[in-house]
CSV table of C-alpha atoms in Angstrom, one decimal:
chain,number,residue,atom,x,y,z
P,1,MET,CA,77.8,88.9,92.5
P,2,ALA,CA,79.2,85.8,90.7
P,3,ASP,CA,82.8,84.7,91.5
P,4,ILE,CA,84.7,85.3,88.2
P,5,ARG,CA,88.1,84.2,89.3
P,6,ASN,CA,89.9,81.5,87.4
P,7,TYR,CA,90.3,78.1,89.1
P,8,THR,CA,93.1,75.6,89.0
P,9,LEU,CA,92.8,71.9,88.0
P,10,ASN,CA,95.3,69.0,88.3
P,11,LEU,CA,95.3,67.0,85.0
P,12,GLY,CA,97.2,64.0,86.2
P,13,PRO,CA,99.7,62.9,87.4
P,14,GLN,CA,99.2,60.8,84.2
P,15,HIS,CA,100.8,59.6,81.1
P,16,PRO,CA,99.7,57.7,78.0
P,17,ALA,CA,101.7,54.7,79.3
P,18,ALA,CA,100.1,55.1,82.7
P,19,HIS,CA,103.4,55.5,84.6
P,20,GLY,CA,102.0,58.5,86.6
P,21,VAL,CA,104.8,60.9,85.6
P,22,LEU,CA,103.3,64.1,84.2
P,23,ARG,CA,101.4,66.5,86.4
P,24,LEU,CA,99.8,69.2,84.3
P,25,ILE,CA,98.4,72.1,86.3
P,26,LEU,CA,95.7,73.9,84.3
P,27,GLU,CA,94.5,77.4,85.1
P,28,LEU,CA,90.9,77.6,83.7
P,29,ASP,CA,88.3,80.2,82.8
P,30,GLY,CA,85.3,77.9,82.8
P,31,GLU,CA,86.5,75.1,80.4
P,32,VAL,CA,89.0,77.3,78.6
P,33,ILE,CA,92.7,76.9,79.4
P,34,VAL,CA,94.3,80.2,80.4
P,35,ARG,CA,97.6,78.6,81.5
P,36,ALA,CA,99.1,75.1,81.3
P,37,ASP,CA,102.0,74.4,83.6
P,38,PRO,CA,103.7,70.9,83.1
P,39,HIS,CA,105.5,69.6,86.2
P,40,ILE,CA,108.1,67.0,85.7
P,41,GLY,CA,110.2,65.2,88.3
P,42,LEU,CA,107.9,62.4,89.4
P,43,LEU,CA,109.9,59.9,87.4
P,44,HIS,CA,113.5,61.3,87.4
P,45,ARG,CA,115.8,58.4,86.4
P,46,ALA,CA,119.2,60.2,86.7
P,47,THR,CA,120.4,58.4,83.6
P,48,GLU,CA,123.0,61.1,82.8
P,49,LYS,CA,124.5,60.8,86.3
P,50,LEU,CA,124.3,57.0,86.4
P,51,ALA,CA,126.5,56.9,83.2
P,52,GLU,CA,129.4,58.4,85.1
P,53,THR,CA,129.6,55.3,87.3
P,54,ARG,CA,129.2,52.7,84.5
P,55,THR,CA,131.6,51.6,81.7
P,56,TRP,CA,130.9,52.9,78.2
P,57,ILE,CA,129.2,49.6,77.3
P,58,GLN,CA,127.3,49.2,80.5
P,59,SER,CA,125.5,52.5,79.8
P,60,LEU,CA,124.3,51.3,76.4
P,61,PRO,CA,121.2,49.4,77.7
P,62,TYR,CA,120.1,52.6,79.5
P,63,MET,CA,119.6,54.2,76.1
P,64,ASP,CA,116.8,51.7,75.3
P,65,ARG,CA,115.0,52.7,78.5
P,66,LEU,CA,115.0,56.4,77.8
P,67,ASP,CA,112.3,56.4,75.1
P,68,TYR,CA,111.1,52.9,75.4
P,69,VAL,CA,109.3,52.9,72.0
P,70,SER,CA,112.4,54.2,70.1
P,71,MET,CA,115.0,51.8,71.5
P,72,MET,CA,117.6,51.2,68.8
P,73,CYS,CA,117.4,54.9,67.6
P,74,ASN,CA,118.6,55.9,71.1
P,75,GLU,CA,121.4,53.3,71.0
P,76,HIS,CA,122.4,54.7,67.6
P,77,ALA,CA,123.1,58.2,68.8
P,78,TYR,CA,125.0,56.9,71.8
P,79,CYS,CA,127.2,54.7,69.6
P,80,LEU,CA,127.8,57.5,67.1
P,81,ALA,CA,129.1,59.8,69.9
P,82,ILE,CA,131.5,57.1,71.2
P,83,GLU,CA,132.7,56.3,67.7
P,84,LYS,CA,133.5,60.0,67.2
P,85,LEU,CA,135.7,60.0,70.3
P,86,LEU,CA,137.3,56.7,69.3
P,87,GLY,CA,137.8,57.7,65.7
P,88,ILE,CA,136.8,54.3,64.4
P,89,GLU,CA,135.0,53.3,61.2
P,90,VAL,CA,131.9,51.2,61.1
P,91,PRO,CA,131.7,48.5,58.5
P,92,GLU,CA,129.3,49.3,55.6
P,93,ARG,CA,127.1,46.3,56.3
P,94,ALA,CA,126.6,47.4,59.9
P,95,GLN,CA,125.6,50.9,58.7
P,96,TYR,CA,122.9,49.4,56.5
P,97,ILE,CA,121.7,47.2,59.3
P,98,ARG,CA,121.5,50.2,61.6
P,99,VAL,CA,119.5,52.2,59.0
P,100,MET,CA,117.1,49.3,58.5
P,101,PHE,CA,116.5,48.9,62.3
P,102,ASP,CA,116.2,52.7,62.8
P,103,GLU,CA,113.4,52.7,60.3
P,104,VAL,CA,111.8,49.6,61.9
P,105,THR,CA,111.9,51.5,65.1
P,106,ARG,CA,110.3,54.6,63.5
P,107,LEU,CA,107.4,52.4,62.4
P,108,LEU,CA,107.1,51.0,65.9
P,109,ASN,CA,107.1,54.5,67.4
P,110,HIS,CA,104.6,56.0,65.0
P,111,GLN,CA,102.2,53.0,65.1
P,112,LEU,CA,102.1,53.3,68.9
P,113,ASN,CA,101.6,57.1,68.7
P,114,ILE,CA,98.8,57.0,66.2
P,115,GLY,CA,97.1,54.0,67.9
P,116,THR,CA,97.2,55.5,71.4
P,117,HIS,CA,96.5,59.1,70.3
P,118,GLY,CA,93.4,57.8,68.6
P,119,LEU,CA,92.5,55.9,71.9
P,120,ASP,CA,93.0,59.1,73.9
P,121,ILE,CA,90.5,61.1,71.9
P,122,GLY,CA,87.9,58.6,71.1
P,123,ALA,CA,88.9,56.5,68.1
P,124,MET,CA,89.0,53.1,69.7
P,125,ALA,CA,89.5,50.7,66.8
P,126,VAL,CA,92.7,52.0,65.2
P,127,CYS,CA,94.8,50.9,68.2
P,128,LEU,CA,94.0,47.3,67.5
P,129,TYR,CA,95.2,47.6,63.9
P,130,THR,CA,98.5,49.4,64.8
P,131,PHE,CA,99.3,47.0,67.6
P,132,ARG,CA,98.7,44.0,65.4
P,133,ASP,CA,101.4,45.3,63.0
P,134,ARG,CA,103.8,46.3,65.9
P,135,GLU,CA,103.8,42.7,67.1
P,136,GLU,CA,105.3,41.5,63.8
P,137,LEU,CA,108.1,44.1,63.9
P,138,MET,CA,108.8,43.3,67.5
P,139,ASP,CA,109.3,39.7,66.4
P,140,ALA,CA,112.1,41.1,64.1
P,141,TYR,CA,113.6,42.9,67.2
P,142,GLU,CA,113.5,39.6,69.1
P,143,ALA,CA,115.0,37.6,66.3
P,144,VAL,CA,118.1,39.8,66.0
P,145,SER,CA,118.7,40.7,69.7
P,146,GLY,CA,116.8,38.2,71.9
P,147,ALA,CA,114.6,41.0,73.4
P,148,ARG,CA,111.3,42.5,72.1
P,149,MET,CA,111.9,46.0,73.5
P,150,HIS,CA,115.2,46.7,75.1
P,151,ALA,CA,117.5,45.3,72.4
P,152,ALA,CA,121.0,46.5,73.3
P,153,TYR,CA,121.9,45.4,69.8
P,154,TYR,CA,124.1,48.3,68.5
P,155,ARG,CA,127.7,48.5,69.7
P,156,PRO,CA,130.4,51.1,69.3
P,157,GLY,CA,132.0,49.9,66.0
P,158,GLY,CA,128.9,48.2,64.5
P,159,VAL,CA,126.2,45.8,65.8
P,160,TYR,CA,126.4,42.9,68.1
P,161,ARG,CA,125.9,40.2,65.5
P,162,ASP,CA,124.8,39.6,61.9
P,163,LEU,CA,121.2,39.1,60.9
P,164,PRO,CA,119.9,35.6,61.6
P,165,ASP,CA,119.4,33.1,58.7
P,166,ARG,CA,116.2,31.7,60.1
P,167,MET,CA,113.2,33.0,62.1
P,168,PRO,CA,111.9,31.4,65.2
P,169,GLN,CA,108.8,29.2,64.6
P,170,TYR,CA,105.5,29.0,66.5
P,171,LYS,CA,104.6,25.5,67.7
P,172,VAL,CA,101.3,23.8,68.2
P,173,SER,CA,100.0,24.2,71.8
P,174,LYS,CA,96.7,24.2,73.6
P,175,TRP,CA,96.3,27.9,72.6
P,176,LYS,CA,97.2,27.4,69.0
P,177,ASN,CA,96.1,24.6,66.8
P,178,GLU,CA,97.9,23.3,63.7
P,179,GLN,CA,96.1,25.6,61.2
P,180,VAL,CA,96.7,28.8,63.3
P,181,VAL,CA,100.4,27.8,63.6
P,182,ARG,CA,100.7,27.2,59.9
P,183,GLU,CA,99.4,30.7,59.2
P,184,LEU,CA,101.6,32.3,61.8
P,185,ASN,CA,104.7,30.6,60.4
P,186,GLU,CA,103.9,31.3,56.7
P,187,ASP,CA,106.4,34.2,56.6
P,188,ARG,CA,108.9,32.6,58.9
P,189,GLN,CA,110.3,30.0,56.6
P,190,GLY,CA,113.3,32.0,55.5
P,191,SER,CA,115.7,34.5,57.0
P,192,LEU,CA,115.0,37.7,58.9
P,193,LEU,CA,115.4,39.6,55.6
P,194,ASP,CA,112.7,37.4,54.0
P,195,TYR,CA,110.4,38.1,57.0
P,196,LEU,CA,110.9,41.8,56.8
P,197,GLU,CA,110.5,41.9,53.1
P,198,ALA,CA,107.1,40.1,53.4
P,199,PHE,CA,106.1,42.7,56.0
P,200,THR,CA,107.0,45.6,53.7
P,201,GLU,CA,104.9,44.2,50.9
P,202,ARG,CA,101.8,44.2,53.0
P,203,PHE,CA,102.4,47.3,55.0
P,204,GLY,CA,101.3,49.8,52.4
P,205,PRO,CA,97.7,48.5,52.4
P,206,ARG,CA,97.8,48.4,56.2
P,207,CYS,CA,98.7,52.1,56.2
P,208,ASP,CA,95.6,52.6,54.0
P,209,GLU,CA,93.6,50.8,56.7
P,210,TYR,CA,94.8,53.3,59.4
P,211,GLU,CA,93.8,56.2,57.1
P,212,ASP,CA,90.4,54.7,56.4
P,213,LEU,CA,89.7,54.8,60.1
P,214,LEU,CA,91.1,58.3,60.8
P,215,THR,CA,92.0,60.6,58.0
P,216,ASP,CA,88.5,61.6,56.8
P,217,ASN,CA,86.8,60.6,60.1
P,218,ARG,CA,84.8,63.7,61.1
P,219,ILE,CA,85.2,63.2,64.8
P,220,TRP,CA,89.0,62.8,64.4
P,221,LYS,CA,89.2,65.9,62.4
P,222,GLN,CA,87.0,67.9,64.8
P,223,ARG,CA,89.4,66.9,67.6
P,224,THR,CA,92.6,67.7,65.8
P,225,VAL,CA,92.1,70.3,63.0
P,226,GLY,CA,93.1,73.7,64.3
P,227,VAL,CA,94.2,72.4,67.7
P,228,GLY,CA,97.7,73.3,68.9
P,229,VAL,CA,98.7,75.4,65.9
P,230,VAL,CA,102.3,76.4,65.7
P,231,SER,CA,103.7,78.7,63.0
P,232,PRO,CA,107.0,77.7,61.2
P,233,GLU,CA,108.9,80.6,62.7
P,234,ARG,CA,107.6,79.9,66.2
P,235,ALA,CA,108.3,76.1,65.9
P,236,LEU,CA,112.0,77.0,65.2
P,237,GLU,CA,112.1,79.4,68.1
P,238,LEU,CA,110.7,76.8,70.4
P,239,GLY,CA,113.3,74.2,69.4
P,240,PHE,CA,110.9,71.8,67.7
P,241,THR,CA,112.3,69.0,65.7
P,242,GLY,CA,111.0,65.9,63.9
P,243,PRO,CA,107.2,65.7,63.1
P,244,MET,CA,106.5,68.6,65.4
P,245,LEU,CA,108.7,70.9,63.2
P,246,ARG,CA,107.8,69.3,59.9
P,247,GLY,CA,104.1,69.5,60.7
P,248,SER,CA,104.6,73.3,60.8
P,249,GLY,CA,106.0,73.2,57.3
P,250,VAL,CA,109.7,73.3,58.0
P,251,GLU,CA,111.6,70.7,55.8
P,252,TRP,CA,114.2,69.7,58.3
P,253,ASP,CA,115.3,66.1,58.7
P,254,VAL,CA,118.7,65.2,60.1
P,255,ARG,CA,118.8,62.1,57.8
P,256,LYS,CA,118.9,64.5,54.8
P,257,LYS,CA,120.6,67.6,56.2
P,258,ARG,CA,123.4,65.9,58.2
P,259,PRO,CA,123.4,62.3,56.9
P,260,TYR,CA,124.8,59.5,59.1
P,261,ALA,CA,125.3,55.8,58.7
P,262,ALA,CA,124.0,54.9,55.1
P,263,TYR,CA,121.2,57.6,54.9
P,264,ASP,CA,123.1,59.5,52.1
P,265,ARG,CA,122.6,56.4,49.9
P,266,MET,CA,118.8,56.2,50.6
P,267,ASP,CA,116.0,57.5,48.4
P,268,PHE,CA,113.2,58.9,50.4
P,269,ASP,CA,111.1,62.1,50.8
P,270,ILE,CA,110.5,64.5,53.7
P,271,PRO,CA,106.8,65.0,54.3
P,272,VAL,CA,105.8,68.5,55.6
P,273,GLY,CA,102.5,70.0,56.9
P,274,VAL,CA,100.8,73.2,55.9
P,275,ASN,CA,98.7,74.4,58.8
P,276,GLY,CA,101.0,73.4,61.8
P,277,ASP,CA,98.1,71.8,63.7
P,278,SER,CA,97.6,68.4,65.3
P,279,TYR,CA,96.0,67.0,62.2
P,280,ASP,CA,99.0,68.0,60.0
P,281,ARG,CA,101.3,66.3,62.5
P,282,TYR,CA,99.2,63.2,62.2
P,283,LEU,CA,99.4,63.3,58.4
P,284,VAL,CA,103.2,63.8,58.6
P,285,ARG,CA,103.6,60.7,60.7
P,286,MET,CA,101.4,58.7,58.4
P,287,GLU,CA,103.6,59.6,55.4
P,288,GLU,CA,106.8,59.1,57.4
P,289,MET,CA,105.7,55.4,57.9
P,290,ARG,CA,105.4,55.0,54.2
P,291,GLN,CA,108.8,56.5,53.6
P,292,SER,CA,110.3,54.3,56.3
P,293,ASN,CA,108.9,51.3,54.5
P,294,ARG,CA,110.7,52.5,51.3
P,295,ILE,CA,114.0,52.8,53.2
P,296,ILE,CA,113.6,49.3,54.7
P,297,LYS,CA,113.1,47.8,51.2
P,298,GLN,CA,116.3,49.5,50.0
P,299,CYS,CA,118.3,48.2,52.9
P,300,ILE,CA,116.9,44.6,52.5
P,301,ASP,CA,117.9,44.7,48.8
P,302,TRP,CA,121.5,45.9,49.6
P,303,LEU,CA,122.0,43.5,52.5
P,304,ARG,CA,121.1,40.5,50.4
P,305,LYS,CA,123.8,41.3,47.9
P,306,ASN,CA,126.6,42.5,50.2
P,307,PRO,CA,127.8,40.1,53.0
P,308,GLY,CA,130.6,41.3,55.2
P,309,PRO,CA,131.7,42.1,58.7
P,310,VAL,CA,129.2,43.8,61.0
P,311,ILE,CA,131.5,45.2,63.6
P,312,SER,CA,135.0,46.8,63.8
P,313,ASP,CA,138.0,44.5,64.0
P,314,ASN,CA,139.7,46.9,66.5
P,315,HIS,CA,140.2,44.6,69.5
P,316,LYS,CA,140.8,47.5,71.9
P,317,VAL,CA,137.2,48.3,71.4
P,318,VAL,CA,135.5,45.1,70.3
P,319,PRO,CA,136.0,41.7,71.9
P,320,PRO,CA,137.9,39.2,69.7
P,321,SER,CA,136.0,36.2,68.3
P,322,ARG,CA,135.9,33.1,70.5
P,323,GLU,CA,138.1,31.2,67.9
P,324,LYS,CA,140.8,33.9,68.1
P,325,MET,CA,140.6,34.2,71.8
P,326,LYS,CA,141.3,30.4,72.3
P,327,SER,CA,144.3,30.4,70.0
P,328,ASN,CA,146.1,33.7,70.8
P,329,MET,CA,147.2,34.8,74.3
P,330,GLU,CA,147.1,38.5,73.2
P,331,GLU,CA,143.5,38.2,72.1
P,332,LEU,CA,142.7,36.4,75.4
P,333,ILE,CA,144.1,39.4,77.4
P,334,HIS,CA,142.0,41.8,75.3
P,335,HIS,CA,138.9,39.7,76.0
P,336,PHE,CA,139.5,39.7,79.8
P,337,LYS,CA,140.3,43.4,79.8
P,338,LEU,CA,137.2,44.4,77.8
P,339,PHE,CA,134.8,42.3,79.9
P,340,SER,CA,136.3,43.3,83.3
P,341,GLU,CA,137.5,46.9,82.9
P,342,GLY,CA,135.9,48.0,79.7
P,343,MET,CA,137.5,50.0,76.9
P,344,ASN,CA,139.3,53.3,77.5
P,345,VAL,CA,138.0,56.2,75.3
P,346,PRO,CA,140.5,59.0,74.4
P,347,ALA,CA,140.0,62.3,76.2
P,348,GLY,CA,137.8,64.8,74.4
P,349,GLU,CA,134.2,65.6,73.8
P,350,ALA,CA,131.7,64.7,71.0
P,351,TYR,CA,128.1,65.3,70.1
P,352,ALA,CA,126.0,63.0,67.9
P,353,GLY,CA,122.5,63.8,66.8
P,354,ILE,CA,120.1,61.5,64.9
P,355,GLU,CA,116.6,61.8,63.4
P,356,HIS,CA,114.8,60.0,66.2
P,357,PRO,CA,111.1,59.3,65.5
P,358,LYS,CA,110.1,62.2,67.8
P,359,GLY,CA,112.8,64.6,66.6
P,360,GLU,CA,116.5,65.2,67.0
P,361,PHE,CA,117.9,63.0,69.8
P,362,GLY,CA,121.4,63.9,70.7
P,363,VAL,CA,124.1,62.6,73.0
P,364,TYR,CA,126.9,64.8,74.2
P,365,LEU,CA,129.8,62.9,75.8
P,366,VAL,CA,132.9,64.1,77.6
P,367,SER,CA,135.8,61.7,78.2
P,368,ASP,CA,138.8,62.1,80.4
P,369,GLY,CA,140.5,59.0,78.9
P,370,ALA,CA,139.0,56.6,81.5
P,371,ASN,CA,136.8,53.5,81.0
P,372,LYS,CA,133.6,55.4,81.7
P,373,PRO,CA,132.1,58.8,80.7
P,374,TYR,CA,133.3,61.9,82.6
P,375,ARG,CA,130.0,63.6,81.7
P,376,MET,CA,126.9,62.7,79.6
P,377,LYS,CA,124.2,65.1,78.4
P,378,LEU,CA,121.2,64.0,76.4
P,379,ARG,CA,119.2,66.2,74.0
P,380,ALA,CA,115.7,64.7,74.3
P,381,PRO,CA,113.3,66.0,71.6
P,382,GLY,CA,110.2,65.6,73.9
P,383,PHE,CA,111.6,68.0,76.5
P,384,ALA,CA,111.6,70.9,74.1
P,385,HIS,CA,108.1,70.0,72.8
P,386,LEU,CA,106.6,69.7,76.3
P,387,SER,CA,108.0,73.2,77.2
P,388,ALA,CA,105.6,74.6,74.5
P,389,MET,CA,102.6,73.0,76.2
P,390,ASP,CA,101.5,76.3,77.7
P,391,GLU,CA,101.7,78.2,74.5
P,392,MET,CA,100.0,75.5,72.4
P,393,ALA,CA,97.1,74.9,74.9
P,394,ARG,CA,96.1,78.5,75.7
P,395,GLY,CA,92.6,79.4,74.5
P,396,HIS,CA,91.7,75.7,74.0
P,397,MET,CA,89.3,73.6,76.0
P,398,ILE,CA,90.3,71.1,78.7
P,399,ALA,CA,89.7,68.1,76.3
P,400,ASP,CA,92.1,69.7,73.8
P,401,ALA,CA,94.9,69.4,76.3
P,402,VAL,CA,94.7,65.6,75.8
P,403,THR,CA,94.9,66.1,72.0
P,404,ILE,CA,98.0,68.3,72.4
P,405,ILE,CA,99.8,65.9,74.7
P,406,GLY,CA,99.1,63.1,72.2
P,407,THR,CA,100.3,65.1,69.2
P,408,MET,CA,103.6,65.8,71.0
P,409,ASP,CA,104.2,62.0,71.3
P,410,VAL,CA,105.8,62.4,74.7
P,411,VAL,CA,107.6,59.5,76.5
P,412,PHE,CA,108.8,60.5,79.9
P,413,GLY,CA,111.8,58.3,80.2
P,414,GLU,CA,113.7,60.7,77.9
P,415,ILE,CA,112.1,63.9,79.2
P,416,ASP,CA,112.6,63.2,83.0
P,417,ARG,CA,115.9,61.5,82.6
């Protein structure tokens, strides 16, 4: 008599970024998934505990490293929570800069997700197109912060510095001749705003290129349509947010429902899905990129016309300018105190949630009045989504497990924090 017992298979430890951090244990009936058990703990960064031993500012670069493709969005939530505790106002220009870079970050995130998701399930070429465009946006990151990924650009009270008036230029080398350098520098003759404006003008047709490769591709549709279906009611019960929730047809976006920074002054739409499957979530992300492009254009237009300060003038929180520090003893004392001891945040607790590219990313902070957090708790969107892996994968084939992991857009830095 044949043995009809189910058998167990390790899928992993693996991760789209090859960090070896997700172990997925599949219970199978032939090639059909009966149960999917995601195991985490192979990465565990202890970010929340580390924050208790660092000053408020020293913990800010950790935010970049949580979800390392949504860097400035993570920083934004952390700064908003600190600003609630401090009760300080952020200059309007800084709010627009934050919104603009949040949307640049959303483009970076969705381009990586769509490119690598395609790679995971057999669409090889689209990754080359999305990464081509990511490089241009990472140049904007580098121009404003000095880093291509872990920017540490936002600060409680605003942003570190104003936007640069000129972009770095490529130079002729043994790898790049004069003609190539001239083409690369074509959009770099003006300011960062000029550079981003040129990007937004050509990004619409580039989105069309992504869709030409995927949207009506029969193999892509065979791998995603009807896979990982979640109803609107169940998506809410499971704690889904972001494209995972909107893909199921629920029109919820923190930028619209609980506006922060300058989002209440932005004109954009919330795309939603119909069927709640992996294909709908892909379509939602595609349309979100177009909406992000709209928002970036609006921010560029406003920032051109409205100069002003980009960080609070409260010197108990923000260092004084170098000029003030050298001419005023009180400012000098503030400077030394902030860089040696850090700022003291009034006792209390605060939660700030933002519309991160993957969903609602929240930071809950407790202060006892000291120069470092008493407690920090992060609300990572990917954690809730991964917890639904078992429910989404049951009844599907082994190959579909890869599709479902890709449609969740998981990054383990924030999940296994």
